[in-house]
XYZ file of C-alpha atoms in Angstrom:
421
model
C 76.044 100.859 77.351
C 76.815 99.434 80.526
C 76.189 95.542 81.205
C 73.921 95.797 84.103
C 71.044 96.062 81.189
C 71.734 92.355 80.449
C 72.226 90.844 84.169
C 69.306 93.138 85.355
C 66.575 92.117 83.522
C 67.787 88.294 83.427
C 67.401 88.970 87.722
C 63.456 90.485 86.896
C 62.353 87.910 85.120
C 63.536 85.404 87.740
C 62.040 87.488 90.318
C 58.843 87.523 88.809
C 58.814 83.838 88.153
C 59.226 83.401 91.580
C 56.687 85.822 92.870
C 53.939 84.404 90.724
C 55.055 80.822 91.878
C 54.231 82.162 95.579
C 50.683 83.625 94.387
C 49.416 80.770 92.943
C 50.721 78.226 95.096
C 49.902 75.133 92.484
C 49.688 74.778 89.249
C 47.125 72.422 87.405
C 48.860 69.745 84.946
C 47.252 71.537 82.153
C 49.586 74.174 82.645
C 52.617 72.199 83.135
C 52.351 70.539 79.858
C 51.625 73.962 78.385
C 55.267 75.221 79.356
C 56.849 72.109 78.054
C 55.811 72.864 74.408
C 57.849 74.016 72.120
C 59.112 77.834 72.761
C 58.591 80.020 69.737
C 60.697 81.631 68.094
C 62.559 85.092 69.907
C 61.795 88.280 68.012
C 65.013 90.393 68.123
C 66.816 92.391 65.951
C 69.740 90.968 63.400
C 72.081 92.377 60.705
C 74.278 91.198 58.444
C 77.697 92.596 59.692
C 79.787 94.409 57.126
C 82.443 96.930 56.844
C 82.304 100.376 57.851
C 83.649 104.100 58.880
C 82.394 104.940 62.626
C 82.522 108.389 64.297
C 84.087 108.695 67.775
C 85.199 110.816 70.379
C 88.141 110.833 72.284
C 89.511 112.916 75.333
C 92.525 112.897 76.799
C 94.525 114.943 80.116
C 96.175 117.867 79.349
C 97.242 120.912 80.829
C 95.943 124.561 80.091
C 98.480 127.395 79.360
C 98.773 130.637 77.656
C 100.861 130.323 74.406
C 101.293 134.134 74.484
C 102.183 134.633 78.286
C 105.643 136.987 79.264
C 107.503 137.573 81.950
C 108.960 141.286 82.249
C 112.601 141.706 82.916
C 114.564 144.871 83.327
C 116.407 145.614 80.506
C 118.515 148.592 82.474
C 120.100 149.175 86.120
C 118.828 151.572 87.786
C 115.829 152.905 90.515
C 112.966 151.300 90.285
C 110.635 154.860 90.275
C 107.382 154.287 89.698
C 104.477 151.549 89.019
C 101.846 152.131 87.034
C 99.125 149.306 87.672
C 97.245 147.607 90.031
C 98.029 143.528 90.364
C 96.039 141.440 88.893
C 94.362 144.080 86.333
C 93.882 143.909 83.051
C 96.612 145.209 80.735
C 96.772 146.266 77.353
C 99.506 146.152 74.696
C 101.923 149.314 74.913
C 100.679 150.379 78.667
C 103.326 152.055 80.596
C 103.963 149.719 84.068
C 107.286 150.544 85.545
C 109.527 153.594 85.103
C 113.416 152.882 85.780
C 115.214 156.255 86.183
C 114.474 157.873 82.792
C 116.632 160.870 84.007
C 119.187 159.368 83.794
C 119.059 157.827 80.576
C 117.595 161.042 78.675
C 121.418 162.596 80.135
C 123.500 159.938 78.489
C 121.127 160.602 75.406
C 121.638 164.442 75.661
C 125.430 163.429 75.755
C 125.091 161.207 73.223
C 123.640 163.907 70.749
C 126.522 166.340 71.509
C 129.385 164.052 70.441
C 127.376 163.341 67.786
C 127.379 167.367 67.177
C 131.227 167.232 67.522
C 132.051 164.664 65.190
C 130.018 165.754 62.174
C 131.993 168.937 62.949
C 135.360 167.216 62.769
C 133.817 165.218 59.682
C 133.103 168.727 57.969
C 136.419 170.256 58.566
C 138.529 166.785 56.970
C 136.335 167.095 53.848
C 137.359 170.758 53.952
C 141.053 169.728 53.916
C 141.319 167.036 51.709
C 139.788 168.867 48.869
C 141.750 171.752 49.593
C 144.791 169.422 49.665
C 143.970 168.083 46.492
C 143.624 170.996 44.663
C 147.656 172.033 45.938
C 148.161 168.623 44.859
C 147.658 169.203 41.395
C 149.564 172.982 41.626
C 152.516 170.467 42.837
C 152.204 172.876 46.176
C 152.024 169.706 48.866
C 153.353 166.344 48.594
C 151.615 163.445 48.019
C 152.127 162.010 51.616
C 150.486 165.621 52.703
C 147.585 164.777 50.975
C 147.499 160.773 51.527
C 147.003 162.129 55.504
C 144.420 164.923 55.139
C 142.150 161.857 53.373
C 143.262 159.416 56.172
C 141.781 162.265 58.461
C 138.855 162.657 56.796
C 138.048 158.720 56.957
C 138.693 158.668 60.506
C 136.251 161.455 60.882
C 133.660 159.779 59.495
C 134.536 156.499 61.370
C 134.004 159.069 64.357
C 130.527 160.084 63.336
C 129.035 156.457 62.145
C 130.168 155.437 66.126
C 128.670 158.430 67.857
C 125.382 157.378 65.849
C 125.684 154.063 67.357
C 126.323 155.429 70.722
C 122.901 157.903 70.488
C 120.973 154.754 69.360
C 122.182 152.541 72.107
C 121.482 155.304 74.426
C 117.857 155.888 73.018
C 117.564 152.625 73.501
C 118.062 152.278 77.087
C 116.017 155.590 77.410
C 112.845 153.554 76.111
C 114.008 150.016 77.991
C 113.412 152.561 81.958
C 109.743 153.085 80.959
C 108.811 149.367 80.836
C 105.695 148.914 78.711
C 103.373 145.769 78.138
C 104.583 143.355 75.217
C 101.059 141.613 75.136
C 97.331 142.446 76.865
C 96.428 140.024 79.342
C 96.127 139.856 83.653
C 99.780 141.193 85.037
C 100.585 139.279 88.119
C 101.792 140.656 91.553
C 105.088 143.221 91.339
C 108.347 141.131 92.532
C 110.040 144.387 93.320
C 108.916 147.348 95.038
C 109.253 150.649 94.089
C 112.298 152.343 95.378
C 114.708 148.831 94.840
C 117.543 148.534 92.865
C 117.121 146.915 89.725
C 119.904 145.397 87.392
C 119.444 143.981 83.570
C 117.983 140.580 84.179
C 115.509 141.081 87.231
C 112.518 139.861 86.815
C 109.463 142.040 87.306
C 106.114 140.846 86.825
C 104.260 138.062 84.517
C 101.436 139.402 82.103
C 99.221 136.143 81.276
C 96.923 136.538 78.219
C 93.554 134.492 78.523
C 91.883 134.949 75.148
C 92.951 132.816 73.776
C 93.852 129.592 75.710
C 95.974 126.250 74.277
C 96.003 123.074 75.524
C 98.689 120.756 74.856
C 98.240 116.676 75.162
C 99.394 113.603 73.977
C 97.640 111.395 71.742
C 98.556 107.757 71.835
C 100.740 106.448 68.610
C 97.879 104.540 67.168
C 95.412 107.390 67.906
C 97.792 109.932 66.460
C 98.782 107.417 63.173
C 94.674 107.397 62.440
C 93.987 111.359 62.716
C 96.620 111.542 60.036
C 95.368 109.347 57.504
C 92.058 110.818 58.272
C 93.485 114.282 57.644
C 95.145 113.265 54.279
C 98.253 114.688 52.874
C 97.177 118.335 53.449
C 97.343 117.715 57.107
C 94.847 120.026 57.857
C 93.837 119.247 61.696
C 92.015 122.688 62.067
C 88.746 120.621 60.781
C 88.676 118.651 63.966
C 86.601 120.462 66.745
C 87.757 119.965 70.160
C 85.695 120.837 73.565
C 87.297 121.892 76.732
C 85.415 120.824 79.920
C 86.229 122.557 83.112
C 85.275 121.151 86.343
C 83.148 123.685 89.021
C 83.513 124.922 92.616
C 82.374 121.918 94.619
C 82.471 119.166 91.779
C 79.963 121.123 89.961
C 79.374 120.732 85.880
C 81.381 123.811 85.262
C 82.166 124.984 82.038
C 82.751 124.073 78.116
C 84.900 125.915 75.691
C 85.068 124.744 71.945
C 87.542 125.221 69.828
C 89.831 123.690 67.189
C 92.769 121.229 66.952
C 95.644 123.188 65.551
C 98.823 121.252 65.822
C 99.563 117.655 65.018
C 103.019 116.488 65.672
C 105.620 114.966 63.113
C 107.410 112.605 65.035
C 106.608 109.877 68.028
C 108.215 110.475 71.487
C 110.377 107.209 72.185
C 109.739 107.211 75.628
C 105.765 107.270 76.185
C 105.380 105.943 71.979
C 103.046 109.637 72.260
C 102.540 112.529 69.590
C 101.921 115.923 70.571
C 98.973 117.886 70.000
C 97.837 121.336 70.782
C 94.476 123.270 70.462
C 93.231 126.521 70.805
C 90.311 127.838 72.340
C 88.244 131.243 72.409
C 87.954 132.423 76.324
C 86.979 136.272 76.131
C 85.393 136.384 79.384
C 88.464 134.985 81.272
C 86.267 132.280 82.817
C 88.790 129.588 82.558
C 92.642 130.420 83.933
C 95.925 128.553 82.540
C 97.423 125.814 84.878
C 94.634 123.986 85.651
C 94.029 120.198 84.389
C 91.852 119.834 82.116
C 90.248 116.515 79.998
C 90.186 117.820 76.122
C 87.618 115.701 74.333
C 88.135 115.496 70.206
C 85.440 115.311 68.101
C 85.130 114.302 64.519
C 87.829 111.557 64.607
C 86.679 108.455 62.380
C 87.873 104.682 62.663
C 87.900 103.202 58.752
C 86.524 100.322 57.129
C 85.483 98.261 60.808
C 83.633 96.009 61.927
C 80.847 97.441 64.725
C 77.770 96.139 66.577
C 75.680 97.581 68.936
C 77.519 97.869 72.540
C 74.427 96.512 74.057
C 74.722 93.671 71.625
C 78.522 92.274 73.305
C 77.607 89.924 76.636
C 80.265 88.258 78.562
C 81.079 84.717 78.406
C 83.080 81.654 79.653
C 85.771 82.326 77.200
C 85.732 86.306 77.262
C 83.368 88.790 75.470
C 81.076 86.961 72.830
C 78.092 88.179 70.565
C 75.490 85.847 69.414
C 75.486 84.975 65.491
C 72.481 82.602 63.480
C 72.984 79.594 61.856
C 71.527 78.358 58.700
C 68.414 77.353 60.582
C 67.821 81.162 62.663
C 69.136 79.321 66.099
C 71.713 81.622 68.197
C 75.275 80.879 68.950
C 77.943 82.170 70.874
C 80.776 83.615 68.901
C 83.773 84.519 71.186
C 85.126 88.340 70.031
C 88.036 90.551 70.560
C 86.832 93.535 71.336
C 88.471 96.974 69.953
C 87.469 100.802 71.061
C 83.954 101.920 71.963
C 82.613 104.543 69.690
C 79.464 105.990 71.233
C 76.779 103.409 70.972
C 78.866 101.525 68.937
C 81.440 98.601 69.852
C 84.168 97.944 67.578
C 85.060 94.605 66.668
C 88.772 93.419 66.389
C 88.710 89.757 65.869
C 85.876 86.874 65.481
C 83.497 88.204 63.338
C 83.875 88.067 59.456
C 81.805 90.549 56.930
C 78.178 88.116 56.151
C 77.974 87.087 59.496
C 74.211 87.405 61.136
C 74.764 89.038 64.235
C 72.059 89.908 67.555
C 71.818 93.374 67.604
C 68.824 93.750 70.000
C 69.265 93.117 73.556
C 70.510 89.626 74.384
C 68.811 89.267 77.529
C 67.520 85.542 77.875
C 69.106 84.425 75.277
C 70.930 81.105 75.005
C 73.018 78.940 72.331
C 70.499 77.000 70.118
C 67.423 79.050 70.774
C 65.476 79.707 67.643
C 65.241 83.190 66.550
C 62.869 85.175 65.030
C 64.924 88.238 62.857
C 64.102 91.345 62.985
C 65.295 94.132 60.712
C 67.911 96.322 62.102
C 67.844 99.968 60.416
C 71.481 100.859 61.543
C 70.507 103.192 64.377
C 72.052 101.613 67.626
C 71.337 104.565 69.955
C 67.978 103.700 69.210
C 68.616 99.932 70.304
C 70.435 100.898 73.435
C 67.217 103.334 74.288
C 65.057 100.387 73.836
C 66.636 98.229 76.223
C 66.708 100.855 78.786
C 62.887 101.061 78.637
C 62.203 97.520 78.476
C 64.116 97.067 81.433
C 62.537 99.930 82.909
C 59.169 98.683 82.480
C 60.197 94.840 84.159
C 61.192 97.124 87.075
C 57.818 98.169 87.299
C 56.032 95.311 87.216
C 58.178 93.385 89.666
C 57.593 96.122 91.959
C 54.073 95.832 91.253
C 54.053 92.069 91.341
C 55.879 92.568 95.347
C 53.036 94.601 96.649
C 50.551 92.260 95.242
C 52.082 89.210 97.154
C 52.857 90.830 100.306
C 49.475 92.271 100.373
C 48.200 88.793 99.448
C 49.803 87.174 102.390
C 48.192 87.327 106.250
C 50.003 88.642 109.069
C 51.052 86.337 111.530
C 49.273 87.170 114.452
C 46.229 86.788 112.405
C 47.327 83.228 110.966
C 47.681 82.473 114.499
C 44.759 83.767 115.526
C 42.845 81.333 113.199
């Protein structure tokens, strides 16, 4: 609720004083006496401030990014042959986007497959001899050390086939790495190489950005970040809190609003901005909001425990700082200096001056001083309501001293006709 409210309608009522001062011009003594009686007492609204939990929202800066987004990089050297999509299309997982000399690779694979060929032929002939050998073994035809060789041969045959199946799966690998295929679906960025280049393991090809869905990382404050916890309990469960994305427009316009959920709460307080990381997630299927822009993420949902809270219309400003207005025994107003905590929607949170029992002004203070006698109204807890009050009060006053200016100015004769009499 901003202060203007209280200083604003103080400024009518003067006004209006002033204007009906001009109108009637003097006052009988009747009248004058009839001002200095006693004032009665002001009707405004008063509660007895206790303890309680109050809903607020917060937002913070942040940054949007895709928590899914790659970068391609050849896996093989070789040609770069073809491409296979349009920048700044959509992708889908497993579509084929660059082809890298496959040839070439399908040759070493053939090769691979034919050594493979030879050594389970070489494997097949050592089994052949060493059972053969052991059978003139046991006929005390060969010696031992004749058959002690023909198994050493047969072991190194197999050695000899387990690595040519190594070398065919390497090579079928690098067959698959020269057709380069999406990881992830998402928008795939502008080719850094052209077609017909040189490639070598390492070079970076394109960037495929996913934007459904989008997560926004911030930092939440260490007292902020301390409260969400013990709001969340020991489960920890943050996905309960919503959170809403607002995008600004072209032009400064409105723009847009995504909602979506908190899903990361950090563990631990970053010693150099005394910060906790958060992250949430939210739904963009129509790609209307892009990653890298600055964004303000607003959480709702967030609760402040067992405060004190007035009205924010109810907090004026003073000689020693910020100050509500209390009763005494006998319903007369005083100031109570306050320390002022966060503002939670209509409400302001109260840090320091106020103790639970205290009456407290929750109505609008305007014209109100220390000592005037008050009349209390009930207060049913609602201080949007209060706040929309004030506005039309105020409103109203605005009204009538515009009302009361035209009367007096048409009351008044032009000069030349003054002179004229």
């Amino acid at each position: 609720m901003k202060r203007v409210i209280h200083s604003g309608r103080a400024s009518l009522v003067t006004l209006i004083a002033a204007l009906a001062l001009t109108a009637c011009g003097q006052e009988q003594p009747q009248e004058q006496q009839s001002q200095q009686q006693e004032t009665p007492p002001h009707p405004v609204e008063v509660t007895e401030i206790a303890r309680q939990d109050i809903p607020l929202d917060k937002s913070y800066p942040s940054l949007l990014r895709s928590d899914s987004e790659v970068t391609l990089v050849a896996r093989v050297n070789g040609f770069l042959e073809e491409r296979h999509f349009e920048p700044g299309q959509m992708v889908e997982q497993g579509d084929q986007l660059y082809t890298i000399e496959p040839d070439l690779y399908q040759a070493t694979v053939n090769q691979r497959e034919a050594d493979l060929q030879s050594a389970r032929a070489e494997l097949a002939r050592a089994q052949r001899d060493a059972q053969r050998f052991e059978q003139l073994l046991s006929q005390n035809s060969v010696s031992r050390q004749q058959y002690d060789q023909a198994l050493a041969d047969q072991r190194v045959a197999q050695a000899n086939v387990a690595q040519a199946e190594a070398a065919l799966t390497s090579a079928n690998l690098d067959l698959g790495y020269s057709n380069v295929t999406a990881p992830v679906s998402g928008m795939i960025s502008l080719s850094q190489i052209n077609v017909g280049n040189l490639v070598n393991s390492g070079t970076e090809l394109a960037t495929i950005t996913p934007l459904d869905p989008l997560e926004v990382r911030f930092q939440l404050p260490q007292r902020d970040a301390f409260e969400l916890r013990r709001q969340l309990g020991n489960e920890g469960d943050a996905s309960q809190i919503t959170a809403r994305l607002r995008v600004p427009g072209v032009d400064g316009s409105e723009g847009s609003e995504l909602e979506g959920r908190l899903d990361f709460l950090g563990s631990r307080v970053d010693t150099g901005t005394s910060t906790v990381q958060a992250s949430a997630t939210f739904a963009n299927p129509d790609g209307e909001v892009l990653p890298g822009q600055f964004v303000r993420v607003r959480i709702e949902g967030l609760k402040r425990f067992d405060v004190l809270a007035v009205p924010e219309i109810a907090v004026t400003q003073g000689l020693m700082g910020p100050q509500v207005y209390v009763l005494d025994d006998e319903n007369k107003a005083r100031e109570r200096t306050v320390q002022l905590g966060e503002v939670a929607g209509p409400w302001q949170i109260i840090r320091g001056g106020l103790e639970p029992g205290d009456r407290v002004v929750v109505g609008d203070p305007a014209g109100l001083e220390a000592g005037v006698l008050i009349d209390p109204q009930p207060f049913e807890g609602n201080a949007s309501d209060v706040v929309e009050e004030a506005e039309q009060e105020q409103a109203q006053e605005e009204a009538q001293a515009a009302e009361a200016m035209q009367e007096a100015g048409g009351a008044q004769p032009a000069e030349g006709e003054e002179g004229a009499q």
